[in-house]
PDB file of C-alpha atoms in Angstrom:
ATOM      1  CA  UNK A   1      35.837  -0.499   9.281  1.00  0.00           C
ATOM      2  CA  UNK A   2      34.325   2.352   7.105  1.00  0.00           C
ATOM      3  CA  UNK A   3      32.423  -0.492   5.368  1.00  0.00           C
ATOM      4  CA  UNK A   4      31.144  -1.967   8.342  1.00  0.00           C
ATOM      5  CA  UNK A   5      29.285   1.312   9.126  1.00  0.00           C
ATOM      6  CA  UNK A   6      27.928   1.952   6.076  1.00  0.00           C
ATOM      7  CA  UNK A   7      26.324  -1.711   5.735  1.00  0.00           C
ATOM      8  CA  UNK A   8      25.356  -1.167   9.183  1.00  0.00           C
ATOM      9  CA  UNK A   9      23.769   2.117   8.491  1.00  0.00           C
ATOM     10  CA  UNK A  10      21.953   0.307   5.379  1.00  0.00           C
ATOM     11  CA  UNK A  11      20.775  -2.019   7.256  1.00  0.00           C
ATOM     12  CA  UNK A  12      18.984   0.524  10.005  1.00  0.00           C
ATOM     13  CA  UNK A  13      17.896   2.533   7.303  1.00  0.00           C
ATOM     14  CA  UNK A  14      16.100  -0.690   5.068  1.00  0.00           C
ATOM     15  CA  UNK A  15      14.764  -2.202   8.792  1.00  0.00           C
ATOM     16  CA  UNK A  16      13.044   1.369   9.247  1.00  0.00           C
ATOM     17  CA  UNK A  17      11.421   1.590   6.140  1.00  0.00           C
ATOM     18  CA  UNK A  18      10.264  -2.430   6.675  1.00  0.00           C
ATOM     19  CA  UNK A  19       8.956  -1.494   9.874  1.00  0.00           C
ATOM     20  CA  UNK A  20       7.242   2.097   8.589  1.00  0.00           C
ATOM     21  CA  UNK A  21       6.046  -0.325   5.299  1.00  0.00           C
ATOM     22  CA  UNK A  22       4.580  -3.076   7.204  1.00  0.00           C
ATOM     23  CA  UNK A  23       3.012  -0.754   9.533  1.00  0.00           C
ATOM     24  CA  UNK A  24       1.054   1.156   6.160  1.00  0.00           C
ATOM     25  CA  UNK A  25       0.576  -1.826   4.643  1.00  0.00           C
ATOM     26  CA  UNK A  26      -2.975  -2.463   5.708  1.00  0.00           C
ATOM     27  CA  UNK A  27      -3.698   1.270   5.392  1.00  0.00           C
ATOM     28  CA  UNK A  28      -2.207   1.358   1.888  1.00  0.00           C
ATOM     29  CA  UNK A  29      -5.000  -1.954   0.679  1.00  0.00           C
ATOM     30  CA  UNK A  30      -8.054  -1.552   2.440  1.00  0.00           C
ATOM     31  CA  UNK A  31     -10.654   1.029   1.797  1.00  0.00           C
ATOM     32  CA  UNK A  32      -9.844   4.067   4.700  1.00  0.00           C
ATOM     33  CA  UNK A  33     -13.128   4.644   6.964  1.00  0.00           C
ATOM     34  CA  UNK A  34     -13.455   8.236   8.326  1.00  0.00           C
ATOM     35  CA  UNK A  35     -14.710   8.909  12.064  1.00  0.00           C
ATOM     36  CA  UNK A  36     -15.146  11.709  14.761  1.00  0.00           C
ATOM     37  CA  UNK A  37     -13.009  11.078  17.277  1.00  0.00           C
ATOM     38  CA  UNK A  38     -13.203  13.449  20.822  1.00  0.00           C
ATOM     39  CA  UNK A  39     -10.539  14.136  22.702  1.00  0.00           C
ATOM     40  CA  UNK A  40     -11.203  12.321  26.334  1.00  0.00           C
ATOM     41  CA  UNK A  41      -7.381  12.898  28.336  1.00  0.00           C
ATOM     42  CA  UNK A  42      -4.294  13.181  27.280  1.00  0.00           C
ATOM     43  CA  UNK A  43      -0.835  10.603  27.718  1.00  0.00           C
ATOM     44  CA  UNK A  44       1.728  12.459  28.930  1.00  0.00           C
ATOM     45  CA  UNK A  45       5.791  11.741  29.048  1.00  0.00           C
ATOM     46  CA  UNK A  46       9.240  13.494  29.269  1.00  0.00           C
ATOM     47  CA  UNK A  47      10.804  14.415  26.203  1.00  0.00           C
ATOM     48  CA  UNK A  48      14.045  16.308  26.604  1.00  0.00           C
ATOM     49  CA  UNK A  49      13.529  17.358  30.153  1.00  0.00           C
ATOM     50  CA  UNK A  50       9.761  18.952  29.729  1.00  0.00           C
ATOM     51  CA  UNK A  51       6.498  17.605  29.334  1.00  0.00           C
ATOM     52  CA  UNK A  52       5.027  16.321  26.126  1.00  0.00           C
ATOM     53  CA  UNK A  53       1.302  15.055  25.027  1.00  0.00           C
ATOM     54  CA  UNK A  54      -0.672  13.310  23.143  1.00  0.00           C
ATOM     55  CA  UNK A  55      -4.334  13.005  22.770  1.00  0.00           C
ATOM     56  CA  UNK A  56      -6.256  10.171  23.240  1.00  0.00           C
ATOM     57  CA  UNK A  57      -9.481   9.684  20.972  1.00  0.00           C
ATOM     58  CA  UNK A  58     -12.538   7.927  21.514  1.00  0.00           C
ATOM     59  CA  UNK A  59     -14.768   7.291  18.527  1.00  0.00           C
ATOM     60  CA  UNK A  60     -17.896   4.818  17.563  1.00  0.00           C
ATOM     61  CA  UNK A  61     -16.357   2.724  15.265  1.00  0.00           C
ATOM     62  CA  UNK A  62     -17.785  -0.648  13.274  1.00  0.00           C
ATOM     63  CA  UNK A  63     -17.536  -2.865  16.747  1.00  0.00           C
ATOM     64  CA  UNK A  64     -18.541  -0.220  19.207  1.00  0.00           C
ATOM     65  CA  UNK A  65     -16.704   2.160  20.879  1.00  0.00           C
ATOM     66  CA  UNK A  66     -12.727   2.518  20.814  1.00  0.00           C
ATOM     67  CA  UNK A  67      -9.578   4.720  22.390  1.00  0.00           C
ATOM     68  CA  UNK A  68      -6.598   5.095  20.651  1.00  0.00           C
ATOM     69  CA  UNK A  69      -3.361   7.453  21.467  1.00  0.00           C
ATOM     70  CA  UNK A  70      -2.193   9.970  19.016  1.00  0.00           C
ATOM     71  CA  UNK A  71       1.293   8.852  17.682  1.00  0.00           C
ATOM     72  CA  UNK A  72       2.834  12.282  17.785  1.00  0.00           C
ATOM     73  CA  UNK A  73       3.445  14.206  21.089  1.00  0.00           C
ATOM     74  CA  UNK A  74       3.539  17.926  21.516  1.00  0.00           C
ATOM     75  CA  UNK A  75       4.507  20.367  24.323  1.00  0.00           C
ATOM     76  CA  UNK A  76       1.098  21.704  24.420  1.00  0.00           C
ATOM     77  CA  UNK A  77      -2.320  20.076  24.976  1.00  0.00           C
ATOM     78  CA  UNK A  78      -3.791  20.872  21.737  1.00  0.00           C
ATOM     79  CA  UNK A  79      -6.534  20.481  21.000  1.00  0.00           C
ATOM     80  CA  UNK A  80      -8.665  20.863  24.393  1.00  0.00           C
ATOM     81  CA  UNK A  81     -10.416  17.964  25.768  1.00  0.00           C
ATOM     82  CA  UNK A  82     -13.867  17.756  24.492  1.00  0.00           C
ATOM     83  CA  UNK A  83     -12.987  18.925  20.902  1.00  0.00           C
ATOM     84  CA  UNK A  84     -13.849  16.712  18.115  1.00  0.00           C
ATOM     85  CA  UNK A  85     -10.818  15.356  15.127  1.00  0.00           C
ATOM     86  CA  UNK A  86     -11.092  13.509  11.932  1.00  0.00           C
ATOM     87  CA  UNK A  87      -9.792  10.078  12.248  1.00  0.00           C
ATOM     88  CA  UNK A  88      -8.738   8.099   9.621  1.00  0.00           C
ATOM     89  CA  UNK A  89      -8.744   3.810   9.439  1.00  0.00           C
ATOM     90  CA  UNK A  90      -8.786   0.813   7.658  1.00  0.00           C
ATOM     91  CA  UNK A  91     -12.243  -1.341   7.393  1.00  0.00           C
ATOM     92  CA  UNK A  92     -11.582  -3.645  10.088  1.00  0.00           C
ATOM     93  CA  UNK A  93      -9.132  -2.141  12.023  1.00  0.00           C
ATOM     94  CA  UNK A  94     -10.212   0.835  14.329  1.00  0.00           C
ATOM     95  CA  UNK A  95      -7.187   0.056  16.474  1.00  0.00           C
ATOM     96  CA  UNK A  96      -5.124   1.633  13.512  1.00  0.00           C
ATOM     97  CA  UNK A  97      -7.112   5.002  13.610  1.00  0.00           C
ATOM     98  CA  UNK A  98      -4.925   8.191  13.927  1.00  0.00           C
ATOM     99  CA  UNK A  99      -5.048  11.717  12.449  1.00  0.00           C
ATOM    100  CA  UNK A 100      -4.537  11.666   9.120  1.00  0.00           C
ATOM    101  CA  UNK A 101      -0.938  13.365   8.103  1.00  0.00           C
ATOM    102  CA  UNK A 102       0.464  12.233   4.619  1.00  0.00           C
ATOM    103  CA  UNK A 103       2.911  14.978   3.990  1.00  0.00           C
ATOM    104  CA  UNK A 104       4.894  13.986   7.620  1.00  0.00           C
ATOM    105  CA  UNK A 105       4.902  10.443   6.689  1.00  0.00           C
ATOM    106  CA  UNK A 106       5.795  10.999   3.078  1.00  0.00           C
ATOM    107  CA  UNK A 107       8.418  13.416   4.018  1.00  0.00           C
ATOM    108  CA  UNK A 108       9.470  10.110   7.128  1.00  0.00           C
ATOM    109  CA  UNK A 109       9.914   7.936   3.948  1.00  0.00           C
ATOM    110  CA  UNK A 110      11.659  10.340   1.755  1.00  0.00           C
ATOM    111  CA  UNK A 111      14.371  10.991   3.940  1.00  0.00           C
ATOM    112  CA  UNK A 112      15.260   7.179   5.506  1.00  0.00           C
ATOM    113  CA  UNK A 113      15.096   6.783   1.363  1.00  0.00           C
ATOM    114  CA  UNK A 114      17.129   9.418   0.771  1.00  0.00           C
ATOM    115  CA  UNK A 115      19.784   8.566   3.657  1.00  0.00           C
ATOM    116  CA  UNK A 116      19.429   4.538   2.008  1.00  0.00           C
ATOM    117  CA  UNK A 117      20.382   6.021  -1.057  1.00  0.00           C
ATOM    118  CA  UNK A 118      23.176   8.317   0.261  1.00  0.00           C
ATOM    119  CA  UNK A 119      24.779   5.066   1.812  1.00  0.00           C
ATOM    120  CA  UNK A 120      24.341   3.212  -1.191  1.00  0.00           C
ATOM    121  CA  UNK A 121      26.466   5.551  -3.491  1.00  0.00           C
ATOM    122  CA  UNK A 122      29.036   6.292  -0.623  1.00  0.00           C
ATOM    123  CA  UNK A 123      29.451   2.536  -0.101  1.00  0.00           C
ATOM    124  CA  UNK A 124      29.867   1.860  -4.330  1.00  0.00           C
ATOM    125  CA  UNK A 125      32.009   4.762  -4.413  1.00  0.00           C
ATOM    126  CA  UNK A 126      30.317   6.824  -6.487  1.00  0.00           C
ATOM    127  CA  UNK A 127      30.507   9.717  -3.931  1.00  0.00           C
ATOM    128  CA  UNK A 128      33.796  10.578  -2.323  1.00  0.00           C
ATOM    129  CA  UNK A 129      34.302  11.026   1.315  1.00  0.00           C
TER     130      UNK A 129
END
């Protein structure tokens, strides 16, 4: 049973990374363009029983004009509609633009390595439990 969760656990961890990888991928091989987005509204949800936002951007990009939504949500609405961002994408794909943050991802694929890693030894025994 033990070893059922910690191939399980593998296998979440590996899928994330393929998922995170694929994702950076294009990011990671084609030259990175850098725009202006503004602010224009903000997407709103529930996250743990209060309100959280993200911006949407509009920027002038290589085909004309484009809106994408922030990945990451906050509680507040920062910044204030109207202010201007550097946006980051690759040539040919404006649909991909976001704020550029390479410690949070780094720091994203550090740990689901890590926790692979931690699995790894538990499951070859080379930690005890």
């Amino acid at each position: 049973m033990k070893l059922f969760f910690l191939l399980a656990g593998q296998a979440l961890c590996l899928f994330s990374l393929w998922v995170l990888a694929r994702r950076d991928w294009v990011r990671l091989t084609r030259p990175s363009l850098r725009v202006m987005g503004v602010v224009t509204a903000y997407r709103s949800t529930w996250d743990e029983g209060a309100r959280a936002y993200a911006p949407v951007f509009r920027f002038a990009g290589e085909e004309g004009t484009h809106e994408v939504v922030d990945a990451v949500y906050s509680g507040a609405m920062k910044p204030p509609v109207g202010a201007e961002v550097a946006l980051r994408y690759p040539a040919g794909r404006p649909d991909l633009a976001q704020v550029p943050r390479p410690l949070m991802w780094a720091a994203v694929y550090a740990l689901l390595g890590g926790l692979e890693a931690l699995l790894f030894a538990v499951m070859m025994g080379w930690l005890t439990d």
